[in-house]
């Protein structure tokens, strides 16, 4: 098998954050894990078509071989903005949940919410 | 260029310091140091390709790294001693 | 060298996942974001790198404010889930998730397709973008031209995020009053230096927006830079007089204008009739999106900050 | 221009947020909603003869984003705009602020966008925005329970969407395009083994959205949370999940080389069975309805993956019917909760006497969902059943039996004497009208079933007298059986409480996502 | 020009190397502040000036000088605020390890 090493790195990252999701007790850590997962996906998208010595796709008529793929970059800007909005909403929910239930981790929140 | 090989070594050493650093403020200091080193890498990169617009990123990086450092340290400061005006 | 950075990236993630004290986790997160933005830069994606650096500031700020709300005003109180002492010695607990994750990882690696990347769209875009949309930065051309439909929803996402943040944080109906002191203890030297550096940031944000179509940057990145100017402003002055209600209104109106502009220029295709140069559309759109992002991030930031005051 | 179907509701939403809560604003909302239903019908009539395609910006092949309305998606658009019209009428007199209307209309626009969009990344954006909007709507009243439920909903869906995005990345890497139609052409020529990974990543996310079996724990939380406005629950259960089913159909089409439909057939059956077991045991009327959604989704997925045109059409028609009766049930449950001020199924009694109209609607909807002859559920369930072979058909009958038992238990709220004195609040005419329309449509959809199927899906089907007799006999047998089982075993069983308390935590859900992903990979590798 | 630039860059890197040594050698937080505040800033500035010298007089060098100015302002300030935050929060210089209350809180 021939591997693209950067791809392997991003997959590794994806599963590190997955490990974080399945083990974290506190909610804030789950939010961070989701952020890391997003970062892994972004890295994967940008690594599509990577060769060493690659140039940014800026300029009137760039040469195709040495220039990075512009489409994943445009997509990833969108993904990043979506990510920050989701993080903000998550955190504000977390604060409100803490204000109401005094619960910081998933188990306590679950117990409190059932009452 | 040799910068590309020396600076990452420094970076790794800083990261080790960050891991063992006994207090939060040591870690913040490490963050500041890392940000500076990375700025130098970016400049070296831009100078390698001779592309001026890549320097924009260095400026943005310096400013943003600075803001997150001082924001964390301001929020870490104990409010009671600082006192309200 | 890129591999050194990627290794640092992975190490940062491991640190974040293994850390049980939240304040340390936030600092590691800041470092992690900075490293990942450098990695993006080295992949030849300065636009994404600038966006990621801006986001790293805002996510750090959100996390630290959230942490403060989470644990009250006291400093450095750790995340006191009472696991640390006895569970850390208990290695058996860690074995099932680690094995499960490694199993998934190996399975994933085993199935990775070997085909090389297909560069159909890349070639098309690189040869056509300056004719179709204009500008020199092909990323901005795609972002505002070919895929403007996505951009509309992305702006909508920010709008929904802001609306939800304002809705969920409105326990204390008191709007933030003028001149209410924040209890940040600041030194004169800090105030002076930040005061010097603030205009530079503002100027730099405007520069990023206006030059978005020929150099890296654009609406979002510049908007985030201008919004971080307001973060700095919060740090040096005790000013809470941001008229949040009005900014929310302004933001909605800007969103409507963005939608209408996109509909006029791209959906209907007005740019082929008008004698304007194509960059006019790009600059206007960048300005509007920049204004929108600035408003949005300011609102979210001030809602986070003002949450503490009852 | 199809994009206006998406943009107009969003602009209305912003308008309603800027000028909130005046009666004129709400009137405008309802009127535009009606106009949108008309437009949807117009689109549908065009689509009967040809597909409507619009390239945004008129760029060359696949450079821009393509929207396409075909026969199937235009039916979904009619359904979406109609249900939203009903809900807009239902909430007309409620004292919600501008935010509620804003999120509601955004939701409509985004759902229509999902049905129209032919671009992989665009679907990601739409799904993510919808998730956040829905999460905020769920926790609209900000009580403890709905806070927790909304948070779980948002986070688990975000995790799933990351899997989807990763899969999109692989599709882009393999094909070089993001358009679904173009990608399908390229994917056909590729090696089968290279498709497995993107397929597994994408289908894991979509299965979570559809609430298939190991991944359904978020659904009752989101759909049945007590604090959420019942209009929101109705749309979630009736319509939102159908968006996921639509995506399921789309992606099974895109990856048709590697799809193992038997696997999803089995998963669908298990989903149906697990769904009704949980539904039977609940105490909260909204939770009963939410779990019953899971079992119906299981039936729909079974029908879609059964390789037969009758089952397929029946499933599509069942999607339509389920939207009608499940929203009718949720909306009337909202009215009942308002009247009795409780959600406990053991405490609500005598709905039929207290408010006969609501009782009649509930009876009609229940008759629909359990598949009584002459109601709409019977038509679709019969078609799903008639295309199946023996073991699958038996499973469908079993799921229907479970549904019957569940709703016999549910219907106990209609009769008897009220234990608590109901709140003598005055009835809301708008709500009653909205619910009544839905209830009547259940009956109409049953009587005119064949014609409707031909009209909507262009499939000519006919049921002869023998079929009718068989159907009625089966139904009567299972109804009697269900009643007996309910009386003898289930009514006072102590097991109910045990089943009720089984619930996955957030970590458990994440583990189940990973496990499902692994299973899909292995199964696809072995059998495709 | 090239040779002069390279020499200046190497001098800067030597500064940074001293910084790395210092950050491990000093056992006290307030001594370590020195690294970030002075040595590191000077090192970074020297490297930047070296690169600017290599490029001669151009737009690139102008932008580099702007960057150097920003670093000169911001880097010591960040250090200052960090140190001040530590001081005001009661992280004492005299002690070799964190004070008791700090330890209890687990920072």
PDB file of N, CA and C in Angstrom, chain D residues 283 336 339-354 412-423 491-492:
ATOM      1  N   UNK D 283     -43.926   6.518  29.673  1.00  0.00           N
ATOM      2  CA  UNK D 283     -45.010   7.040  30.478  1.00  0.00           C
ATOM      3  C   UNK D 283     -45.456   8.413  29.974  1.00  0.00           C
ATOM      4  N   UNK D 336     -53.382  18.860  24.379  1.00  0.00           N
ATOM      5  CA  UNK D 336     -53.796  18.107  25.566  1.00  0.00           C
ATOM      6  C   UNK D 336     -52.937  18.478  26.761  1.00  0.00           C
ATOM      7  N   UNK D 339     -54.068  21.560  28.194  1.00  0.00           N
ATOM      8  CA  UNK D 339     -55.336  21.480  28.932  1.00  0.00           C
ATOM      9  C   UNK D 339     -55.131  20.821  30.296  1.00  0.00           C
ATOM     10  N   UNK D 340     -54.419  19.680  30.289  1.00  0.00           N
ATOM     11  CA  UNK D 340     -54.342  18.895  31.528  1.00  0.00           C
ATOM     12  C   UNK D 340     -53.156  19.266  32.393  1.00  0.00           C
ATOM     13  N   UNK D 341     -52.193  19.960  31.799  1.00  0.00           N
ATOM     14  CA  UNK D 341     -51.019  20.395  32.545  1.00  0.00           C
ATOM     15  C   UNK D 341     -50.176  19.226  33.047  1.00  0.00           C
ATOM     16  N   UNK D 342     -50.235  18.115  32.365  1.00  0.00           N
ATOM     17  CA  UNK D 342     -49.370  16.991  32.718  1.00  0.00           C
ATOM     18  C   UNK D 342     -49.094  16.202  31.450  1.00  0.00           C
ATOM     19  N   UNK D 343     -48.032  15.402  31.504  1.00  0.00           N
ATOM     20  CA  UNK D 343     -47.722  14.570  30.341  1.00  0.00           C
ATOM     21  C   UNK D 343     -47.815  13.096  30.671  1.00  0.00           C
ATOM     22  N   UNK D 344     -48.207  12.800  31.893  1.00  0.00           N
ATOM     23  CA  UNK D 344     -48.225  11.417  32.334  1.00  0.00           C
ATOM     24  C   UNK D 344     -49.415  10.699  31.719  1.00  0.00           C
ATOM     25  N   UNK D 345     -49.145   9.552  31.076  1.00  0.00           N
ATOM     26  CA  UNK D 345     -50.235   8.863  30.378  1.00  0.00           C
ATOM     27  C   UNK D 345     -51.233   8.290  31.358  1.00  0.00           C
ATOM     28  N   UNK D 346     -50.807   8.047  32.608  1.00  0.00           N
ATOM     29  CA  UNK D 346     -51.746   7.485  33.572  1.00  0.00           C
ATOM     30  C   UNK D 346     -52.643   8.547  34.177  1.00  0.00           C
ATOM     31  N   UNK D 347     -52.322   9.795  34.000  1.00  0.00           N
ATOM     32  CA  UNK D 347     -53.116  10.841  34.637  1.00  0.00           C
ATOM     33  C   UNK D 347     -54.106  11.499  33.685  1.00  0.00           C
ATOM     34  N   UNK D 348     -53.812  11.445  32.382  1.00  0.00           N
ATOM     35  CA  UNK D 348     -54.725  12.066  31.434  1.00  0.00           C
ATOM     36  C   UNK D 348     -55.840  11.079  31.124  1.00  0.00           C
ATOM     37  N   UNK D 349     -57.040  11.473  31.342  1.00  0.00           N
ATOM     38  CA  UNK D 349     -58.178  10.615  31.025  1.00  0.00           C
ATOM     39  C   UNK D 349     -59.288  11.468  30.438  1.00  0.00           C
ATOM     40  N   UNK D 350     -60.112  10.829  29.593  1.00  0.00           N
ATOM     41  CA  UNK D 350     -61.329  11.478  29.146  1.00  0.00           C
ATOM     42  C   UNK D 350     -61.155  12.639  28.194  1.00  0.00           C
ATOM     43  N   UNK D 351     -60.199  12.507  27.268  1.00  0.00           N
ATOM     44  CA  UNK D 351     -60.012  13.578  26.295  1.00  0.00           C
ATOM     45  C   UNK D 351     -61.230  13.717  25.404  1.00  0.00           C
ATOM     46  N   UNK D 352     -61.844  12.551  25.081  1.00  0.00           N
ATOM     47  CA  UNK D 352     -62.965  12.560  24.132  1.00  0.00           C
ATOM     48  C   UNK D 352     -64.146  13.353  24.689  1.00  0.00           C
ATOM     49  N   UNK D 353     -64.327  13.254  26.007  1.00  0.00           N
ATOM     50  CA  UNK D 353     -65.442  13.978  26.600  1.00  0.00           C
ATOM     51  C   UNK D 353     -65.098  15.461  26.769  1.00  0.00           C
ATOM     52  N   UNK D 354     -63.847  15.698  27.156  1.00  0.00           N
ATOM     53  CA  UNK D 354     -63.438  17.074  27.458  1.00  0.00           C
ATOM     54  C   UNK D 354     -63.402  17.931  26.202  1.00  0.00           C
ATOM     55  N   UNK D 412     -55.646   5.030  25.757  1.00  0.00           N
ATOM     56  CA  UNK D 412     -56.325   5.035  27.043  1.00  0.00           C
ATOM     57  C   UNK D 412     -56.539   6.458  27.554  1.00  0.00           C
ATOM     58  N   UNK D 413     -55.828   7.420  27.002  1.00  0.00           N
ATOM     59  CA  UNK D 413     -56.064   8.797  27.430  1.00  0.00           C
ATOM     60  C   UNK D 413     -57.408   9.320  26.936  1.00  0.00           C
ATOM     61  N   UNK D 414     -57.989   8.646  25.931  1.00  0.00           N
ATOM     62  CA  UNK D 414     -59.205   9.205  25.342  1.00  0.00           C
ATOM     63  C   UNK D 414     -60.408   8.971  26.228  1.00  0.00           C
ATOM     64  N   UNK D 415     -60.411   7.822  26.910  1.00  0.00           N
ATOM     65  CA  UNK D 415     -61.630   7.419  27.615  1.00  0.00           C
ATOM     66  C   UNK D 415     -61.448   7.597  29.114  1.00  0.00           C
ATOM     67  N   UNK D 416     -62.482   7.203  29.835  1.00  0.00           N
ATOM     68  CA  UNK D 416     -62.409   7.225  31.287  1.00  0.00           C
ATOM     69  C   UNK D 416     -62.730   8.588  31.862  1.00  0.00           C
ATOM     70  N   UNK D 417     -62.543   8.677  33.169  1.00  0.00           N
ATOM     71  CA  UNK D 417     -62.923   9.903  33.845  1.00  0.00           C
ATOM     72  C   UNK D 417     -61.668  10.694  34.207  1.00  0.00           C
ATOM     73  N   UNK D 418     -61.670  11.977  34.007  1.00  0.00           N
ATOM     74  CA  UNK D 418     -60.478  12.755  34.351  1.00  0.00           C
ATOM     75  C   UNK D 418     -60.194  12.697  35.845  1.00  0.00           C
ATOM     76  N   UNK D 419     -58.918  12.397  36.191  1.00  0.00           N
ATOM     77  CA  UNK D 419     -58.566  12.336  37.607  1.00  0.00           C
ATOM     78  C   UNK D 419     -58.416  13.733  38.185  1.00  0.00           C
ATOM     79  N   UNK D 420     -57.707  14.560  37.453  1.00  0.00           N
ATOM     80  CA  UNK D 420     -57.578  15.934  37.916  1.00  0.00           C
ATOM     81  C   UNK D 420     -58.566  16.791  37.157  1.00  0.00           C
ATOM     82  N   UNK D 421     -59.001  17.842  37.801  1.00  0.00           N
ATOM     83  CA  UNK D 421     -59.935  18.738  37.130  1.00  0.00           C
ATOM     84  C   UNK D 421     -59.186  19.496  36.045  1.00  0.00           C
ATOM     85  N   UNK D 422     -59.579  19.313  34.787  1.00  0.00           N
ATOM     86  CA  UNK D 422     -58.820  19.987  33.736  1.00  0.00           C
ATOM     87  C   UNK D 422     -58.961  21.505  33.792  1.00  0.00           C
ATOM     88  N   UNK D 423     -57.966  22.114  33.279  1.00  0.00           N
ATOM     89  CA  UNK D 423     -57.893  23.568  33.277  1.00  0.00           C
ATOM     90  C   UNK D 423     -58.902  24.118  32.280  1.00  0.00           C
ATOM     91  N   UNK D 491     -50.035  -4.642  30.214  1.00  0.00           N
ATOM     92  CA  UNK D 491     -50.656  -3.519  30.908  1.00  0.00           C
ATOM     93  C   UNK D 491     -49.983  -3.212  32.240  1.00  0.00           C
ATOM     94  N   UNK D 492     -49.761  -4.232  33.029  1.00  0.00           N
ATOM     95  CA  UNK D 492     -49.204  -3.959  34.348  1.00  0.00           C
ATOM     96  C   UNK D 492     -47.845  -4.617  34.546  1.00  0.00           C
TER      97      UNK D 492
END
